[in-house]
């Protein structure tokens, strides 16, 4: 872990040899310089008489030789979002390693998942992170791990008698989906007067997949807002002269009523056209009565 700093030093009597630590190491103990004594042994170069035997020169690894690898992943600000994190506590000494991994909901797309602390070839007084296996000799540039969102992290989500009105990022992590009741339906509120119609794609408890959770209270989709038929979706029907209405009084979407002539009147419509159905109209909040042909 050390080397002779004065390369031209000889082994003649009173020759002086100076030691230095290799890059990535720092002085720990021992004599940084020694002198060749009359007995052929290396002595301390401290001008004492007689010269004392030298102590071995020792170096130890610099504790923080390489910088914190977090900025390689855009941490702590995470800009841009690379979807990765440190998978192990980095060892900042020479030869130390650090591992990267994708966050839950992400998958790798490029880069290396491991880096090694090596001597910076541009400045040997400091270290730099390089590809694993490239810490000696030619140093391959490190491309830190980059990850992208998994497309179907959350399952498809639907709502009975409901419509999806918006979805921010498909089934990706952190996507938000909004629902509303279909035309002719109204929400059924829970006992607390809530209607959960907005859900976000987040992690399941084990972070192995995604699940949709309410943006209001983190309720799961099995507690999603339910919809029921609007009781008075269509207006009260009116009968013409000589017409009576039968079989119907709910006036909800899909309700039907039959028209019949009172005594003394005859029908003026073809057979099968004597029935009206409550259907959606131009106003989504209000229905209209139509015959079987839609008019």
PDB file of C-alpha atoms in Angstrom:
ATOM      1  CA  UNK A   1       0.000   0.000   0.000  1.00  0.00           C
ATOM      2  CA  UNK A   2       3.084   2.249  -0.142  1.00  0.00           C
ATOM      3  CA  UNK A   3       5.938   2.999  -2.531  1.00  0.00           C
ATOM      4  CA  UNK A   4       9.437   4.528  -2.503  1.00  0.00           C
ATOM      5  CA  UNK A   5       8.970   8.211  -3.283  1.00  0.00           C
ATOM      6  CA  UNK A   6      12.592   8.989  -4.210  1.00  0.00           C
ATOM      7  CA  UNK A   7      12.984   6.461  -6.990  1.00  0.00           C
ATOM      8  CA  UNK A   8      16.707   7.153  -7.421  1.00  0.00           C
ATOM      9  CA  UNK A   9      17.564   6.220  -3.829  1.00  0.00           C
ATOM     10  CA  UNK A  10      20.565   3.915  -3.364  1.00  0.00           C
ATOM     11  CA  UNK A  11      21.422   1.350  -0.725  1.00  0.00           C
ATOM     12  CA  UNK A  12      24.804   2.877   0.126  1.00  0.00           C
ATOM     13  CA  UNK A  13      25.776   3.833   3.655  1.00  0.00           C
ATOM     14  CA  UNK A  14      23.733   6.843   4.826  1.00  0.00           C
ATOM     15  CA  UNK A  15      21.455   6.648   1.804  1.00  0.00           C
ATOM     16  CA  UNK A  16      17.977   7.938   2.614  1.00  0.00           C
ATOM     17  CA  UNK A  17      14.772   6.374   1.346  1.00  0.00           C
ATOM     18  CA  UNK A  18      11.409   8.162   1.588  1.00  0.00           C
ATOM     19  CA  UNK A  19       8.083   6.387   1.483  1.00  0.00           C
ATOM     20  CA  UNK A  20       4.629   7.561   0.406  1.00  0.00           C
ATOM     21  CA  UNK A  21       1.189   6.006   0.365  1.00  0.00           C
ATOM     22  CA  UNK A  22      -0.395   4.824  -2.848  1.00  0.00           C
ATOM     23  CA  UNK A  23      -3.470   6.735  -4.131  1.00  0.00           C
ATOM     24  CA  UNK A  24      -6.471   5.856  -2.018  1.00  0.00           C
ATOM     25  CA  UNK A  25      -4.360   5.270   1.080  1.00  0.00           C
ATOM     26  CA  UNK A  26      -3.191   7.544   3.871  1.00  0.00           C
ATOM     27  CA  UNK A  27      -0.397   7.403   6.429  1.00  0.00           C
ATOM     28  CA  UNK A  28      -1.127   5.192   9.447  1.00  0.00           C
ATOM     29  CA  UNK A  29       2.174   4.536  11.265  1.00  0.00           C
ATOM     30  CA  UNK A  30       5.889   3.914  10.829  1.00  0.00           C
ATOM     31  CA  UNK A  31       8.847   5.948   9.614  1.00  0.00           C
ATOM     32  CA  UNK A  32       8.253   7.954   6.420  1.00  0.00           C
ATOM     33  CA  UNK A  33      11.990   7.989   5.748  1.00  0.00           C
ATOM     34  CA  UNK A  34      14.877   5.689   6.698  1.00  0.00           C
ATOM     35  CA  UNK A  35      18.631   5.790   6.398  1.00  0.00           C
ATOM     36  CA  UNK A  36      21.059   2.965   5.639  1.00  0.00           C
ATOM     37  CA  UNK A  37      23.120   2.302   8.803  1.00  0.00           C
ATOM     38  CA  UNK A  38      26.666   1.013   9.214  1.00  0.00           C
ATOM     39  CA  UNK A  39      25.310  -2.406  10.182  1.00  0.00           C
ATOM     40  CA  UNK A  40      23.449  -2.713   6.880  1.00  0.00           C
ATOM     41  CA  UNK A  41      20.050  -2.162   8.462  1.00  0.00           C
ATOM     42  CA  UNK A  42      17.616   0.637   7.760  1.00  0.00           C
ATOM     43  CA  UNK A  43      17.458   3.064  10.619  1.00  0.00           C
ATOM     44  CA  UNK A  44      15.268   5.981  11.607  1.00  0.00           C
ATOM     45  CA  UNK A  45      16.477   9.161   9.972  1.00  0.00           C
ATOM     46  CA  UNK A  46      16.124  11.199  13.171  1.00  0.00           C
ATOM     47  CA  UNK A  47      19.755  12.222  13.859  1.00  0.00           C
ATOM     48  CA  UNK A  48      19.932  10.185  17.063  1.00  0.00           C
ATOM     49  CA  UNK A  49      23.049   8.336  18.158  1.00  0.00           C
ATOM     50  CA  UNK A  50      23.050   5.446  17.844  1.00  0.00           C
ATOM     51  CA  UNK A  51      20.483   5.223  15.067  1.00  0.00           C
ATOM     52  CA  UNK A  52      17.371   3.273  16.060  1.00  0.00           C
ATOM     53  CA  UNK A  53      15.889   0.525  13.946  1.00  0.00           C
ATOM     54  CA  UNK A  54      13.071   1.820  11.763  1.00  0.00           C
ATOM     55  CA  UNK A  55       9.386   0.983  12.149  1.00  0.00           C
ATOM     56  CA  UNK A  56       7.631  -0.406   9.047  1.00  0.00           C
ATOM     57  CA  UNK A  57       5.841   2.309   7.089  1.00  0.00           C
ATOM     58  CA  UNK A  58       2.121   1.529   7.001  1.00  0.00           C
ATOM     59  CA  UNK A  59      -0.773   3.036   5.079  1.00  0.00           C
ATOM     60  CA  UNK A  60      -4.493   2.515   5.427  1.00  0.00           C
ATOM     61  CA  UNK A  61      -7.421   3.118   3.123  1.00  0.00           C
ATOM     62  CA  UNK A  62      -8.812   6.647   3.014  1.00  0.00           C
ATOM     63  CA  UNK A  63     -12.266   6.467   4.586  1.00  0.00           C
ATOM     64  CA  UNK A  64     -14.093   8.818   2.176  1.00  0.00           C
ATOM     65  CA  UNK A  65     -11.971   8.485  -0.930  1.00  0.00           C
ATOM     66  CA  UNK A  66     -14.944   8.400  -3.333  1.00  0.00           C
ATOM     67  CA  UNK A  67     -17.834  10.894  -3.211  1.00  0.00           C
ATOM     68  CA  UNK A  68     -21.385  10.102  -2.165  1.00  0.00           C
ATOM     69  CA  UNK A  69     -22.905   8.182  -5.135  1.00  0.00           C
ATOM     70  CA  UNK A  70     -26.435   9.504  -4.502  1.00  0.00           C
ATOM     71  CA  UNK A  71     -26.134  12.357  -7.063  1.00  0.00           C
ATOM     72  CA  UNK A  72     -25.553   9.721  -9.752  1.00  0.00           C
ATOM     73  CA  UNK A  73     -29.245   8.874  -9.318  1.00  0.00           C
ATOM     74  CA  UNK A  74     -30.426  12.458  -9.066  1.00  0.00           C
ATOM     75  CA  UNK A  75     -30.823  12.164  -5.290  1.00  0.00           C
ATOM     76  CA  UNK A  76     -31.981  13.637  -3.042  1.00  0.00           C
ATOM     77  CA  UNK A  77     -33.993  15.883  -5.375  1.00  0.00           C
ATOM     78  CA  UNK A  78     -34.519  12.993  -7.830  1.00  0.00           C
ATOM     79  CA  UNK A  79     -34.325  15.275 -10.846  1.00  0.00           C
ATOM     80  CA  UNK A  80     -34.774  13.869 -13.363  1.00  0.00           C
ATOM     81  CA  UNK A  81     -36.776  10.921 -12.106  1.00  0.00           C
ATOM     82  CA  UNK A  82     -34.545   7.947 -12.933  1.00  0.00           C
ATOM     83  CA  UNK A  83     -36.663   5.457 -10.961  1.00  0.00           C
ATOM     84  CA  UNK A  84     -33.657   3.982  -9.125  1.00  0.00           C
ATOM     85  CA  UNK A  85     -32.164   4.033  -5.634  1.00  0.00           C
ATOM     86  CA  UNK A  86     -29.132   2.822  -3.712  1.00  0.00           C
ATOM     87  CA  UNK A  87     -29.551  -0.878  -2.978  1.00  0.00           C
ATOM     88  CA  UNK A  88     -26.695  -1.036  -0.481  1.00  0.00           C
ATOM     89  CA  UNK A  89     -24.765   1.221   1.853  1.00  0.00           C
ATOM     90  CA  UNK A  90     -21.915   2.588  -0.283  1.00  0.00           C
ATOM     91  CA  UNK A  91     -18.356   1.817   0.787  1.00  0.00           C
ATOM     92  CA  UNK A  92     -16.421   4.983  -0.083  1.00  0.00           C
ATOM     93  CA  UNK A  93     -12.947   3.455   0.323  1.00  0.00           C
ATOM     94  CA  UNK A  94     -10.832   2.443  -2.645  1.00  0.00           C
ATOM     95  CA  UNK A  95     -12.229  -0.795  -4.050  1.00  0.00           C
ATOM     96  CA  UNK A  96     -15.525  -0.273  -2.226  1.00  0.00           C
ATOM     97  CA  UNK A  97     -18.769  -0.953  -4.046  1.00  0.00           C
ATOM     98  CA  UNK A  98     -22.291   0.374  -4.268  1.00  0.00           C
ATOM     99  CA  UNK A  99     -25.330  -1.299  -5.809  1.00  0.00           C
ATOM    100  CA  UNK A 100     -28.312   0.293  -7.536  1.00  0.00           C
ATOM    101  CA  UNK A 101     -31.820  -1.084  -7.986  1.00  0.00           C
ATOM    102  CA  UNK A 102     -35.098   0.024  -9.503  1.00  0.00           C
ATOM    103  CA  UNK A 103     -37.857   1.383  -7.335  1.00  0.00           C
ATOM    104  CA  UNK A 104     -41.067  -0.615  -7.002  1.00  0.00           C
ATOM    105  CA  UNK A 105     -43.180   0.008 -10.071  1.00  0.00           C
ATOM    106  CA  UNK A 106     -40.109   0.513 -12.286  1.00  0.00           C
ATOM    107  CA  UNK A 107     -38.011  -1.752 -14.498  1.00  0.00           C
ATOM    108  CA  UNK A 108     -34.401  -1.306 -15.733  1.00  0.00           C
ATOM    109  CA  UNK A 109     -33.804   0.100 -19.192  1.00  0.00           C
ATOM    110  CA  UNK A 110     -30.059   0.849 -19.251  1.00  0.00           C
ATOM    111  CA  UNK A 111     -26.976   1.358 -17.106  1.00  0.00           C
ATOM    112  CA  UNK A 112     -25.098  -0.699 -14.549  1.00  0.00           C
ATOM    113  CA  UNK A 113     -26.455  -1.954 -11.237  1.00  0.00           C
ATOM    114  CA  UNK A 114     -23.055  -1.899  -9.499  1.00  0.00           C
ATOM    115  CA  UNK A 115     -20.134   0.531  -9.294  1.00  0.00           C
ATOM    116  CA  UNK A 116     -16.659   0.370  -7.766  1.00  0.00           C
ATOM    117  CA  UNK A 117     -14.604   3.123  -6.133  1.00  0.00           C
ATOM    118  CA  UNK A 118     -11.395   3.622  -8.156  1.00  0.00           C
ATOM    119  CA  UNK A 119      -8.586   6.199  -8.404  1.00  0.00           C
ATOM    120  CA  UNK A 120      -9.542   9.172 -10.546  1.00  0.00           C
ATOM    121  CA  UNK A 121      -7.085   9.114 -13.446  1.00  0.00           C
ATOM    122  CA  UNK A 122      -7.337  12.911 -13.714  1.00  0.00           C
ATOM    123  CA  UNK A 123      -6.558  13.493 -10.029  1.00  0.00           C
ATOM    124  CA  UNK A 124      -5.038  10.646  -8.029  1.00  0.00           C
ATOM    125  CA  UNK A 125      -5.818  12.389  -4.739  1.00  0.00           C
ATOM    126  CA  UNK A 126      -9.480  11.494  -5.066  1.00  0.00           C
ATOM    127  CA  UNK A 127     -11.645   8.621  -6.219  1.00  0.00           C
ATOM    128  CA  UNK A 128     -14.415   8.183  -8.742  1.00  0.00           C
ATOM    129  CA  UNK A 129     -17.114   5.579  -9.395  1.00  0.00           C
ATOM    130  CA  UNK A 130     -16.495   3.285 -12.366  1.00  0.00           C
ATOM    131  CA  UNK A 131     -18.037   0.139 -13.775  1.00  0.00           C
ATOM    132  CA  UNK A 132     -17.486  -2.981 -11.716  1.00  0.00           C
ATOM    133  CA  UNK A 133     -14.398  -4.778 -13.021  1.00  0.00           C
ATOM    134  CA  UNK A 134     -12.892  -1.553 -14.376  1.00  0.00           C
ATOM    135  CA  UNK A 135     -11.253  -0.328 -11.178  1.00  0.00           C
ATOM    136  CA  UNK A 136      -7.852  -1.457 -12.434  1.00  0.00           C
ATOM    137  CA  UNK A 137      -6.305  -0.519 -15.741  1.00  0.00           C
ATOM    138  CA  UNK A 138      -8.560   1.158 -18.300  1.00  0.00           C
ATOM    139  CA  UNK A 139     -11.584   2.611 -16.548  1.00  0.00           C
ATOM    140  CA  UNK A 140     -14.898   2.214 -18.337  1.00  0.00           C
ATOM    141  CA  UNK A 141     -17.227   5.142 -17.769  1.00  0.00           C
ATOM    142  CA  UNK A 142     -20.056   4.363 -15.413  1.00  0.00           C
ATOM    143  CA  UNK A 143     -23.599   4.633 -16.693  1.00  0.00           C
ATOM    144  CA  UNK A 144     -25.705   4.555 -13.524  1.00  0.00           C
ATOM    145  CA  UNK A 145     -28.821   2.422 -13.570  1.00  0.00           C
ATOM    146  CA  UNK A 146     -31.839   4.033 -15.202  1.00  0.00           C
ATOM    147  CA  UNK A 147     -35.354   2.646 -14.800  1.00  0.00           C
ATOM    148  CA  UNK A 148     -38.710   3.344 -16.369  1.00  0.00           C
ATOM    149  CA  UNK A 149     -42.247   2.881 -15.121  1.00  0.00           C
ATOM    150  CA  UNK A 150     -43.831  -0.540 -15.597  1.00  0.00           C
ATOM    151  CA  UNK A 151     -46.739  -0.135 -17.977  1.00  0.00           C
ATOM    152  CA  UNK A 152     -49.332  -2.321 -16.251  1.00  0.00           C
ATOM    153  CA  UNK A 153     -48.309  -1.866 -12.630  1.00  0.00           C
ATOM    154  CA  UNK A 154     -51.983  -1.569 -11.664  1.00  0.00           C
ATOM    155  CA  UNK A 155     -54.751  -3.776 -13.111  1.00  0.00           C
ATOM    156  CA  UNK A 156     -57.492  -2.464 -15.342  1.00  0.00           C
ATOM    157  CA  UNK A 157     -60.187  -0.774 -13.331  1.00  0.00           C
ATOM    158  CA  UNK A 158     -63.875  -0.379 -14.217  1.00  0.00           C
ATOM    159  CA  UNK A 159     -66.989   0.824 -12.468  1.00  0.00           C
ATOM    160  CA  UNK A 160     -70.386  -0.830 -12.786  1.00  0.00           C
ATOM    161  CA  UNK A 161     -72.889   1.632 -14.236  1.00  0.00           C
ATOM    162  CA  UNK A 162     -70.080   4.184 -14.285  1.00  0.00           C
ATOM    163  CA  UNK A 163     -67.894   5.963 -16.826  1.00  0.00           C
ATOM    164  CA  UNK A 164     -64.180   6.753 -16.715  1.00  0.00           C
ATOM    165  CA  UNK A 165     -63.961  10.491 -17.319  1.00  0.00           C
ATOM    166  CA  UNK A 166     -60.174  10.918 -17.017  1.00  0.00           C
ATOM    167  CA  UNK A 167     -56.974   8.940 -16.547  1.00  0.00           C
ATOM    168  CA  UNK A 168     -53.615  10.654 -16.192  1.00  0.00           C
ATOM    169  CA  UNK A 169     -51.034   7.941 -16.996  1.00  0.00           C
ATOM    170  CA  UNK A 170     -52.825   4.747 -17.978  1.00  0.00           C
ATOM    171  CA  UNK A 171     -52.002   1.941 -15.493  1.00  0.00           C
ATOM    172  CA  UNK A 172     -48.618   3.343 -14.468  1.00  0.00           C
ATOM    173  CA  UNK A 173     -47.632   4.067 -10.895  1.00  0.00           C
ATOM    174  CA  UNK A 174     -49.158   7.318  -9.555  1.00  0.00           C
ATOM    175  CA  UNK A 175     -51.728   7.493 -12.336  1.00  0.00           C
ATOM    176  CA  UNK A 176     -55.074   8.947 -11.218  1.00  0.00           C
ATOM    177  CA  UNK A 177     -58.413   7.814 -12.621  1.00  0.00           C
ATOM    178  CA  UNK A 178     -61.736   9.611 -12.200  1.00  0.00           C
ATOM    179  CA  UNK A 179     -65.173   8.017 -12.510  1.00  0.00           C
ATOM    180  CA  UNK A 180     -68.717   9.284 -12.575  1.00  0.00           C
ATOM    181  CA  UNK A 181     -72.081   7.573 -12.817  1.00  0.00           C
ATOM    182  CA  UNK A 182     -73.353   6.828 -16.281  1.00  0.00           C
ATOM    183  CA  UNK A 183     -76.250   8.789 -17.730  1.00  0.00           C
ATOM    184  CA  UNK A 184     -79.450   7.844 -15.908  1.00  0.00           C
ATOM    185  CA  UNK A 185     -77.631   6.778 -12.726  1.00  0.00           C
ATOM    186  CA  UNK A 186     -76.804   8.529  -9.472  1.00  0.00           C
ATOM    187  CA  UNK A 187     -74.160   7.759  -6.817  1.00  0.00           C
ATOM    188  CA  UNK A 188     -74.963   5.710  -3.748  1.00  0.00           C
ATOM    189  CA  UNK A 189     -73.221   7.416  -0.854  1.00  0.00           C
ATOM    190  CA  UNK A 190     -71.747   5.449   2.019  1.00  0.00           C
ATOM    191  CA  UNK A 191     -72.995   6.052   5.590  1.00  0.00           C
ATOM    192  CA  UNK A 192     -70.587   8.992   5.897  1.00  0.00           C
ATOM    193  CA  UNK A 193     -71.840  10.691   2.767  1.00  0.00           C
ATOM    194  CA  UNK A 194     -68.786   9.894   0.687  1.00  0.00           C
ATOM    195  CA  UNK A 195     -68.694   8.896  -2.954  1.00  0.00           C
ATOM    196  CA  UNK A 196     -65.268   7.464  -3.814  1.00  0.00           C
ATOM    197  CA  UNK A 197     -64.843   8.228  -7.492  1.00  0.00           C
ATOM    198  CA  UNK A 198     -61.139   9.140  -7.700  1.00  0.00           C
ATOM    199  CA  UNK A 199     -58.406   6.491  -7.377  1.00  0.00           C
ATOM    200  CA  UNK A 200     -54.628   6.519  -7.683  1.00  0.00           C
ATOM    201  CA  UNK A 201     -52.327   3.675  -8.727  1.00  0.00           C
ATOM    202  CA  UNK A 202     -50.096   2.920  -5.729  1.00  0.00           C
ATOM    203  CA  UNK A 203     -48.284  -0.104  -4.245  1.00  0.00           C
ATOM    204  CA  UNK A 204     -49.914  -3.089  -2.625  1.00  0.00           C
ATOM    205  CA  UNK A 205     -48.803  -3.769   0.978  1.00  0.00           C
ATOM    206  CA  UNK A 206     -45.926  -5.977  -0.247  1.00  0.00           C
ATOM    207  CA  UNK A 207     -44.892  -3.575  -3.035  1.00  0.00           C
ATOM    208  CA  UNK A 208     -44.954  -6.459  -5.507  1.00  0.00           C
ATOM    209  CA  UNK A 209     -47.672  -4.947  -7.693  1.00  0.00           C
ATOM    210  CA  UNK A 210     -49.973  -1.974  -7.856  1.00  0.00           C
ATOM    211  CA  UNK A 211     -53.477  -1.376  -6.616  1.00  0.00           C
ATOM    212  CA  UNK A 212     -55.992   1.440  -6.971  1.00  0.00           C
ATOM    213  CA  UNK A 213     -56.614   3.405  -3.759  1.00  0.00           C
ATOM    214  CA  UNK A 214     -59.047   6.225  -3.154  1.00  0.00           C
ATOM    215  CA  UNK A 215     -57.483   9.677  -3.264  1.00  0.00           C
ATOM    216  CA  UNK A 216     -59.779  10.613  -0.368  1.00  0.00           C
ATOM    217  CA  UNK A 217     -59.105   7.933   2.224  1.00  0.00           C
ATOM    218  CA  UNK A 218     -56.984   5.160   0.615  1.00  0.00           C
ATOM    219  CA  UNK A 219     -59.994   2.844   0.379  1.00  0.00           C
ATOM    220  CA  UNK A 220     -59.639   0.018  -2.145  1.00  0.00           C
ATOM    221  CA  UNK A 221     -61.750  -0.293  -5.278  1.00  0.00           C
ATOM    222  CA  UNK A 222     -64.079  -2.813  -3.645  1.00  0.00           C
ATOM    223  CA  UNK A 223     -65.389   0.236  -1.775  1.00  0.00           C
ATOM    224  CA  UNK A 224     -65.704   2.247  -4.966  1.00  0.00           C
ATOM    225  CA  UNK A 225     -68.668   4.496  -5.407  1.00  0.00           C
ATOM    226  CA  UNK A 226     -71.707   2.513  -6.562  1.00  0.00           C
ATOM    227  CA  UNK A 227     -74.371   3.859  -8.854  1.00  0.00           C
ATOM    228  CA  UNK A 228     -78.108   3.254  -8.906  1.00  0.00           C
ATOM    229  CA  UNK A 229     -80.849   4.230 -11.307  1.00  0.00           C
ATOM    230  CA  UNK A 230     -82.066   7.792 -10.920  1.00  0.00           C
ATOM    231  CA  UNK A 231     -85.707   7.318  -9.836  1.00  0.00           C
ATOM    232  CA  UNK A 232     -87.224  10.254 -11.744  1.00  0.00           C
ATOM    233  CA  UNK A 233     -84.862  10.406 -14.684  1.00  0.00           C
ATOM    234  CA  UNK A 234     -87.665  10.880 -17.213  1.00  0.00           C
ATOM    235  CA  UNK A 235     -90.391  13.487 -16.719  1.00  0.00           C
ATOM    236  CA  UNK A 236     -93.901  12.510 -15.745  1.00  0.00           C
ATOM    237  CA  UNK A 237     -95.600  11.261 -18.917  1.00  0.00           C
ATOM    238  CA  UNK A 238     -98.678  13.031 -20.232  1.00  0.00           C
ATOM    239  CA  UNK A 239    -101.408  11.214 -22.129  1.00  0.00           C
ATOM    240  CA  UNK A 240    -103.251  12.599 -25.103  1.00  0.00           C
ATOM    241  CA  UNK A 241    -106.966  12.678 -25.553  1.00  0.00           C
ATOM    242  CA  UNK A 242    -108.463   9.207 -25.333  1.00  0.00           C
ATOM    243  CA  UNK A 243    -105.142   7.633 -24.140  1.00  0.00           C
ATOM    244  CA  UNK A 244    -104.436   5.965 -20.848  1.00  0.00           C
ATOM    245  CA  UNK A 245    -101.020   4.879 -19.595  1.00  0.00           C
ATOM    246  CA  UNK A 246    -100.424   1.540 -17.898  1.00  0.00           C
ATOM    247  CA  UNK A 247     -97.563  -0.568 -16.531  1.00  0.00           C
ATOM    248  CA  UNK A 248     -95.066   1.913 -15.230  1.00  0.00           C
ATOM    249  CA  UNK A 249     -94.450   4.470 -12.543  1.00  0.00           C
ATOM    250  CA  UNK A 250     -90.685   4.483 -11.752  1.00  0.00           C
ATOM    251  CA  UNK A 251     -89.645   6.715 -14.682  1.00  0.00           C
ATOM    252  CA  UNK A 252     -86.006   5.537 -14.375  1.00  0.00           C
ATOM    253  CA  UNK A 253     -83.726   4.776 -17.298  1.00  0.00           C
ATOM    254  CA  UNK A 254     -85.070   1.777 -19.231  1.00  0.00           C
ATOM    255  CA  UNK A 255     -88.533   1.975 -17.652  1.00  0.00           C
ATOM    256  CA  UNK A 256     -91.414   1.280 -20.028  1.00  0.00           C
ATOM    257  CA  UNK A 257     -95.042   2.219 -20.085  1.00  0.00           C
ATOM    258  CA  UNK A 258     -97.808   1.101 -22.370  1.00  0.00           C
ATOM    259  CA  UNK A 259    -100.392   3.283 -24.027  1.00  0.00           C
ATOM    260  CA  UNK A 260    -103.975   2.118 -24.511  1.00  0.00           C
ATOM    261  CA  UNK A 261    -107.088   3.746 -25.820  1.00  0.00           C
ATOM    262  CA  UNK A 262    -109.973   4.424 -23.493  1.00  0.00           C
ATOM    263  CA  UNK A 263    -113.447   3.136 -24.353  1.00  0.00           C
ATOM    264  CA  UNK A 264    -114.745   4.737 -27.487  1.00  0.00           C
ATOM    265  CA  UNK A 265    -111.345   5.503 -29.041  1.00  0.00           C
ATOM    266  CA  UNK A 266    -109.247   3.519 -31.503  1.00  0.00           C
ATOM    267  CA  UNK A 267    -105.420   3.538 -31.787  1.00  0.00           C
ATOM    268  CA  UNK A 268    -103.814   5.640 -34.521  1.00  0.00           C
ATOM    269  CA  UNK A 269    -100.343   4.031 -34.326  1.00  0.00           C
ATOM    270  CA  UNK A 270     -99.145   0.752 -35.887  1.00  0.00           C
ATOM    271  CA  UNK A 271     -99.052  -2.361 -33.717  1.00  0.00           C
ATOM    272  CA  UNK A 272     -95.954  -2.468 -31.496  1.00  0.00           C
ATOM    273  CA  UNK A 273     -95.669   1.309 -31.337  1.00  0.00           C
ATOM    274  CA  UNK A 274     -97.898   1.588 -28.282  1.00  0.00           C
ATOM    275  CA  UNK A 275     -94.985   1.389 -25.810  1.00  0.00           C
ATOM    276  CA  UNK A 276     -92.697   4.163 -24.554  1.00  0.00           C
ATOM    277  CA  UNK A 277     -89.211   3.690 -23.015  1.00  0.00           C
ATOM    278  CA  UNK A 278     -87.292   6.080 -20.774  1.00  0.00           C
ATOM    279  CA  UNK A 279     -84.006   6.801 -22.600  1.00  0.00           C
ATOM    280  CA  UNK A 280     -81.152   9.292 -22.491  1.00  0.00           C
ATOM    281  CA  UNK A 281     -81.823  12.625 -24.100  1.00  0.00           C
ATOM    282  CA  UNK A 282     -79.841  15.680 -25.213  1.00  0.00           C
ATOM    283  CA  UNK A 283     -79.550  16.760 -21.572  1.00  0.00           C
ATOM    284  CA  UNK A 284     -77.452  14.110 -19.721  1.00  0.00           C
ATOM    285  CA  UNK A 285     -79.224  15.015 -16.481  1.00  0.00           C
ATOM    286  CA  UNK A 286     -82.674  14.403 -17.908  1.00  0.00           C
ATOM    287  CA  UNK A 287     -84.220  11.573 -19.890  1.00  0.00           C
ATOM    288  CA  UNK A 288     -86.950  11.465 -22.482  1.00  0.00           C
ATOM    289  CA  UNK A 289     -89.697   9.086 -23.534  1.00  0.00           C
ATOM    290  CA  UNK A 290     -89.137   7.383 -26.901  1.00  0.00           C
ATOM    291  CA  UNK A 291     -90.901   4.709 -28.902  1.00  0.00           C
ATOM    292  CA  UNK A 292     -89.274   1.509 -30.009  1.00  0.00           C
ATOM    293  CA  UNK A 293     -87.843   3.147 -33.122  1.00  0.00           C
ATOM    294  CA  UNK A 294     -86.054   5.717 -30.914  1.00  0.00           C
ATOM    295  CA  UNK A 295     -88.426   8.622 -31.561  1.00  0.00           C
TER     296      UNK A 295
END
